[in-house]
Every structure is written in structure tokens, then in C-alpha cells.
PDB file of C-alpha atoms in Angstrom:
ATOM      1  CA  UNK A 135       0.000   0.000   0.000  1.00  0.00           C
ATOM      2  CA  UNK A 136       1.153   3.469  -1.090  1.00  0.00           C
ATOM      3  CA  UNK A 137       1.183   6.164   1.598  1.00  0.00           C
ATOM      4  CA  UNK A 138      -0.057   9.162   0.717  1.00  0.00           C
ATOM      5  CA  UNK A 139      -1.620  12.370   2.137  1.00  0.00           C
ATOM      6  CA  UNK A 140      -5.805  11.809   3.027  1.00  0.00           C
ATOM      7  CA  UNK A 141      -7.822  11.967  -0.078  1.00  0.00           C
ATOM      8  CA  UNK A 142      -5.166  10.868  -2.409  1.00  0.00           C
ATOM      9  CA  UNK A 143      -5.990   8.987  -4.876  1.00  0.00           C
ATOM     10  CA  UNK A 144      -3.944   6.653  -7.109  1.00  0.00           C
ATOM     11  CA  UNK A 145      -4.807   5.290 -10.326  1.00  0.00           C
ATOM     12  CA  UNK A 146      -3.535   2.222 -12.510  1.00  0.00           C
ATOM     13  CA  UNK A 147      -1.824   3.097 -15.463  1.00  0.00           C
ATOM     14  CA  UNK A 148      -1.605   0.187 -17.904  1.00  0.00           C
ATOM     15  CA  UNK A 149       0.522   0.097 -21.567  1.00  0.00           C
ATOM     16  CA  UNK A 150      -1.684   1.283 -24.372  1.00  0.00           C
ATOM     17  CA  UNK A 151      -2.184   2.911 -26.616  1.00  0.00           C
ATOM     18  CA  UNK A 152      -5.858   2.430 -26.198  1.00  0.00           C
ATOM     19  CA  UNK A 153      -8.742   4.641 -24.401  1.00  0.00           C
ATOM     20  CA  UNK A 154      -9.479   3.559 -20.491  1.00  0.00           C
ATOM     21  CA  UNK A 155     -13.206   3.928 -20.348  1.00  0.00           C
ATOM     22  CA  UNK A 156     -13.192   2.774 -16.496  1.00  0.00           C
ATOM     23  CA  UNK A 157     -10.670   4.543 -14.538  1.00  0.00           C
ATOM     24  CA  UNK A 158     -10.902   1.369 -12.031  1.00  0.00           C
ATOM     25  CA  UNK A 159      -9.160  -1.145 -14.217  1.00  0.00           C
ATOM     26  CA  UNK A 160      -6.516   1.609 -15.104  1.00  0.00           C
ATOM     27  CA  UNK A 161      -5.727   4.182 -17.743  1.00  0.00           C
ATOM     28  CA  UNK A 162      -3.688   4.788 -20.406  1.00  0.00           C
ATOM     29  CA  UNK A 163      -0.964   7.599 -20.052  1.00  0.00           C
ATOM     30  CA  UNK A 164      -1.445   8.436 -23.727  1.00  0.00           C
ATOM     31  CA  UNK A 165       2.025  10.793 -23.548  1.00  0.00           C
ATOM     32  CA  UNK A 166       0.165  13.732 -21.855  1.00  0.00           C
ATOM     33  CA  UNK A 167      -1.518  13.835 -18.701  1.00  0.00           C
ATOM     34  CA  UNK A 168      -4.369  15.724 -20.017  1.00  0.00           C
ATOM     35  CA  UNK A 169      -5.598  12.186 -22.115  1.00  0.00           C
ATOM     36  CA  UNK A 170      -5.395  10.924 -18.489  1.00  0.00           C
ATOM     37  CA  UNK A 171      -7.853  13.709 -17.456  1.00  0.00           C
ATOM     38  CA  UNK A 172     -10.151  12.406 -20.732  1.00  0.00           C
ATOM     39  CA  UNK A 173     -10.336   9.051 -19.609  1.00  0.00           C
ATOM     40  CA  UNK A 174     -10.974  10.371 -15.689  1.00  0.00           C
ATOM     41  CA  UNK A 175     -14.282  12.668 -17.336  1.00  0.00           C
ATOM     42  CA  UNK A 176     -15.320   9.547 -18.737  1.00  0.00           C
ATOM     43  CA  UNK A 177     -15.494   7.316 -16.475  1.00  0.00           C
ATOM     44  CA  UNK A 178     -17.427   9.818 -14.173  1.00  0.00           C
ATOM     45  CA  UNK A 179     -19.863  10.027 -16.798  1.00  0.00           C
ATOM     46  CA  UNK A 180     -19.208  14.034 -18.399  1.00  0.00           C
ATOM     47  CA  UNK A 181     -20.884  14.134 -21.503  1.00  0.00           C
ATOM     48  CA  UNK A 182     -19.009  17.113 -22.612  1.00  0.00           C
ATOM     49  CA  UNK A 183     -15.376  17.961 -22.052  1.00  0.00           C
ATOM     50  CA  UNK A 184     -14.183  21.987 -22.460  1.00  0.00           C
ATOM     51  CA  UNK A 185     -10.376  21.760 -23.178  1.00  0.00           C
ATOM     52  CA  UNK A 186      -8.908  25.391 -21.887  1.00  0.00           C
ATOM     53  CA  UNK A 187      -5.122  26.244 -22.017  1.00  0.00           C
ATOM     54  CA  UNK A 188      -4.053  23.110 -24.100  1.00  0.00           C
ATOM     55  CA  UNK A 189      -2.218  25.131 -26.457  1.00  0.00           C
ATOM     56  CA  UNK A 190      -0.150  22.037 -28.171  1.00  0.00           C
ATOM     57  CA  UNK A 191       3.051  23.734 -28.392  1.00  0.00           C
ATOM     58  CA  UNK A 192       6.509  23.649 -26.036  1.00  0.00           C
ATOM     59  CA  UNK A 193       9.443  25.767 -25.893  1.00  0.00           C
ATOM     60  CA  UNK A 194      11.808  23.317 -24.584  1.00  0.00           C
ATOM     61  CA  UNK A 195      12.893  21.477 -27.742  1.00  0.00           C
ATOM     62  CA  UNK A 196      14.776  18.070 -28.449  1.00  0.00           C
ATOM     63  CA  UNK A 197      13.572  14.293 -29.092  1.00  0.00           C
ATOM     64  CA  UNK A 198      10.511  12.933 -28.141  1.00  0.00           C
ATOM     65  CA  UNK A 199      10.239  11.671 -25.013  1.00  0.00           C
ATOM     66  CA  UNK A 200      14.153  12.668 -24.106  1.00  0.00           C
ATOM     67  CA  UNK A 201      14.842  13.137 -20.526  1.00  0.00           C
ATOM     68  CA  UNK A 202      16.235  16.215 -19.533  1.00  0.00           C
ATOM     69  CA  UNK A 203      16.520  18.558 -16.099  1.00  0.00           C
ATOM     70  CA  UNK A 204      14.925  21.911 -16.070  1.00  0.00           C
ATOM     71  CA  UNK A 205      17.296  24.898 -15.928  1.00  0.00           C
ATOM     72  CA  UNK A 206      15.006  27.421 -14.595  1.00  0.00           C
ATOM     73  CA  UNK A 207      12.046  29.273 -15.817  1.00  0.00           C
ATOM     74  CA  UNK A 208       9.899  26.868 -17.331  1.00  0.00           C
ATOM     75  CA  UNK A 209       8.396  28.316 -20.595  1.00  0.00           C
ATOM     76  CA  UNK A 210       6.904  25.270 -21.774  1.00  0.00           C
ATOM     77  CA  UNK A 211       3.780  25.614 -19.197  1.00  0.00           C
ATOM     78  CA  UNK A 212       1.095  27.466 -18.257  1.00  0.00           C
ATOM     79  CA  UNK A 213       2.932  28.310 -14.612  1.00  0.00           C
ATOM     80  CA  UNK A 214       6.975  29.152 -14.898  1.00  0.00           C
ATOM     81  CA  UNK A 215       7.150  27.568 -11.737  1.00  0.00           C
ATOM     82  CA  UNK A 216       5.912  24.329 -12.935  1.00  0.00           C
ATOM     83  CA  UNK A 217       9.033  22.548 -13.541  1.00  0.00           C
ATOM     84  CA  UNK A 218      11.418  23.988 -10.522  1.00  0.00           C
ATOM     85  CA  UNK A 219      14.939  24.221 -11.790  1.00  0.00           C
ATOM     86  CA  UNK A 220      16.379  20.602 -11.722  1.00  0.00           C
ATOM     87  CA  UNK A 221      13.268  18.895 -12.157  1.00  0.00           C
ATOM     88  CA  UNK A 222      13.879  16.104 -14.279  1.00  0.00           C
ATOM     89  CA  UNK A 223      11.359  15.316 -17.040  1.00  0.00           C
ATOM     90  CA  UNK A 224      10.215  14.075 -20.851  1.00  0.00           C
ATOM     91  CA  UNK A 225      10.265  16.149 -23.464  1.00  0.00           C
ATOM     92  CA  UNK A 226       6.283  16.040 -24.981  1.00  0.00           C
ATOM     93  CA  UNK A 227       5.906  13.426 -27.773  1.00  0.00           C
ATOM     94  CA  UNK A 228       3.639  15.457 -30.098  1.00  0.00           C
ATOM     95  CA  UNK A 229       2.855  13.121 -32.333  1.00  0.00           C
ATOM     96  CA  UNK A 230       1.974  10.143 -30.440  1.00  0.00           C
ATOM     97  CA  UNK A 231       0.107  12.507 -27.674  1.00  0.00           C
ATOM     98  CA  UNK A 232      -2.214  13.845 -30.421  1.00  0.00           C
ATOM     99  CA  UNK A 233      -2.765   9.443 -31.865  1.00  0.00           C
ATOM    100  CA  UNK A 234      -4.007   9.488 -28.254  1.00  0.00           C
ATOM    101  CA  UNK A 235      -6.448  12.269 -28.225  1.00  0.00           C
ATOM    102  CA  UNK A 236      -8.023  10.653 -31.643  1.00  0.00           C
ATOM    103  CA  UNK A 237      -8.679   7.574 -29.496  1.00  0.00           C
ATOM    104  CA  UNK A 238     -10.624   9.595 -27.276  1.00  0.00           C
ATOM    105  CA  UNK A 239     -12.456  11.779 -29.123  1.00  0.00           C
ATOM    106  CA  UNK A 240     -13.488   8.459 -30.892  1.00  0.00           C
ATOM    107  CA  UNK A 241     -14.483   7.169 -27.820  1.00  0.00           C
ATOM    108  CA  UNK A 242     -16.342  10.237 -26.702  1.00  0.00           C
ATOM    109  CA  UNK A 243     -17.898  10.466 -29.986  1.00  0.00           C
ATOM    110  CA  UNK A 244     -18.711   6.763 -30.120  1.00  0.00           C
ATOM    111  CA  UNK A 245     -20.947   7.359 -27.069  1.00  0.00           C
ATOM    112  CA  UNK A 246     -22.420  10.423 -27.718  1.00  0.00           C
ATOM    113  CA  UNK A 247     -20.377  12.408 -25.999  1.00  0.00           C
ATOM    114  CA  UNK A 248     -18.193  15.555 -27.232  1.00  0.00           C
ATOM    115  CA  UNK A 249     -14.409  16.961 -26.935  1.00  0.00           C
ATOM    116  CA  UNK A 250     -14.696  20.731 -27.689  1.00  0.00           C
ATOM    117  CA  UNK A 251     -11.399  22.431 -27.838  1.00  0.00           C
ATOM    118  CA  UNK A 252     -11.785  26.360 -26.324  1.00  0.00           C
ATOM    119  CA  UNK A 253      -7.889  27.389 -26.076  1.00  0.00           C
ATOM    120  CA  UNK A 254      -7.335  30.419 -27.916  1.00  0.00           C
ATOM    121  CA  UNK A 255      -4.870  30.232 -30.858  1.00  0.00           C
ATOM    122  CA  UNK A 256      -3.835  26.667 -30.000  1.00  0.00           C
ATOM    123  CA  UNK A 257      -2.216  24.371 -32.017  1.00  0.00           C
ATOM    124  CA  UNK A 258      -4.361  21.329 -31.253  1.00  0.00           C
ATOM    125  CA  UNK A 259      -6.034  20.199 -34.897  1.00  0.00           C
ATOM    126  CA  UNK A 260      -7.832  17.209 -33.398  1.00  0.00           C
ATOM    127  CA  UNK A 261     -11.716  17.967 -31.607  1.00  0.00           C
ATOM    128  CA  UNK A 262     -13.604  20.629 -32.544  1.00  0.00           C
ATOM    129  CA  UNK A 263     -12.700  24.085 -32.060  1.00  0.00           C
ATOM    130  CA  UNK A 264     -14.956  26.266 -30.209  1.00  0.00           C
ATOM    131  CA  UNK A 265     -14.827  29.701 -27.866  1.00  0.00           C
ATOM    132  CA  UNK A 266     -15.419  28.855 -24.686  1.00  0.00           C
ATOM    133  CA  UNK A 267     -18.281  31.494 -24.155  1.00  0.00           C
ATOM    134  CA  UNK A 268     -20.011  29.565 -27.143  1.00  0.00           C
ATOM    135  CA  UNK A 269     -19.658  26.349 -25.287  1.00  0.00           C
ATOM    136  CA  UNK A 270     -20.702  26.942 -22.297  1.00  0.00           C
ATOM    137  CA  UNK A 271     -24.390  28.691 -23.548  1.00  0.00           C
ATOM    138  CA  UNK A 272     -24.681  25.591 -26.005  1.00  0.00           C
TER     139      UNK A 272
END
């Protein structure tokens, strides 16, 4: 058993690539936490998912999936303080992160459910682009 502050909650991550529509088996990692968060709103049953801030696009560059160690300011997220100077992490795999979002917005769609995509000026070509005022009256 993992110890871990009250409330915490851990999830199962298994090897995909495929779409985790119950959280309690496990889910797919998908190369960005934010398929993670896809897979969570499905399971608890959200018809409709509003992406906000998923611009698709990172300053730190290099190979997919390289590990490398944060030098300071991180301009690659929404927060520079997201990656503290010497945090060690992947570089974003692009391509295979956006294979994963088609899985889910197939899954979404395959259940009658939507991905709408409200970032502004993102770079993101997969669900259906939408501001978020718009989305939220519809």
C-alpha cells in the first residue's frame, strides 16, 4: 500500500495505446496527462469535455520523449514555476500525444459524448474548435 496524504488517490496506469473507459481497471498515459484527465471525465460520466489552455506547443525542444533537467524558468507551461529548476522530465511526444487524443475523441464520440477544444490560438487540430463562451451557452 502506497502512503499518501488523506484523499489521495492513485490510479492504474496500464501500456496502451488504447482509451481507459473505467478509470478502475486503469488508464492509459497516452504521452500527456491531459488524455489521463479524458479518460478520468469519462469514467465519471461528463458528456461534454471543455479543453482550456491546451495550447499544443513547447518551448523546450529536443527528441521525443528525451529526458532532460529543467534549468530554470519553465516556458513550456502554463505556470513558470511548474518545472522547478532541476526537475527532471520528458520532453512532450507530439505526435503520439495527439494518436491518443483521436482515441478519445473516438471514444467520446462513439458514445455520444463531445471533446470541444476552447484554447485560444492553440495548435491542437484534433476535436472541434470552439470559444469557450459559445460552449458553455450551447
Amino acid at each position: 500500500m502506497l502512503a499518501g496524504a488523506d484523499g489521495t488517490a492513485y490510479l492504474n496506469t496500464v501500456v496502451g495505446p488504447w482509451f481507459s473507459p473505467d478509470a478502475s481497471v486503469g488508464v492509459c498515459e497516452g504521452y500527456t496527462v491531459t488524455y489521463v484527465a479524458m479518460q478520468l471525465a469519462y469514467f465519471m460520466g461528463f458528456s461534454e469535455v471543455l479543453l482550456v489552455g491546451v495550447d499544443h506547443r513547447f518551448a523546450a525542444q529536443g527528441k521525443a520523449n528525451q529526458l532532460v533537467e529543467s534549468t530554470g524558468e519553465d516556458k513550456s507551461h502554463f505556470d513558470p514555476r511548474y518545472f522547478d529548476k532541476g526537475f527532471k522530465w520528458q520532453l512532450p511526444d507530439l505526435l503520439n500525444s495527439e494518436l491518443a487524443y483521436r482515441d478519445a475523441r473516438s471514444a467520446f464520440e462513439s458514445a455520444g459524448r463531445r471533446i470541444v477544444d476552447c484554447t485560444v490560438d492553440g495548435a491542437l487540430e484534433v476535436f472541434e474548435k470552439m470559444p469557450l463562451e459559445q460552449a458553455l451557452r450551447s
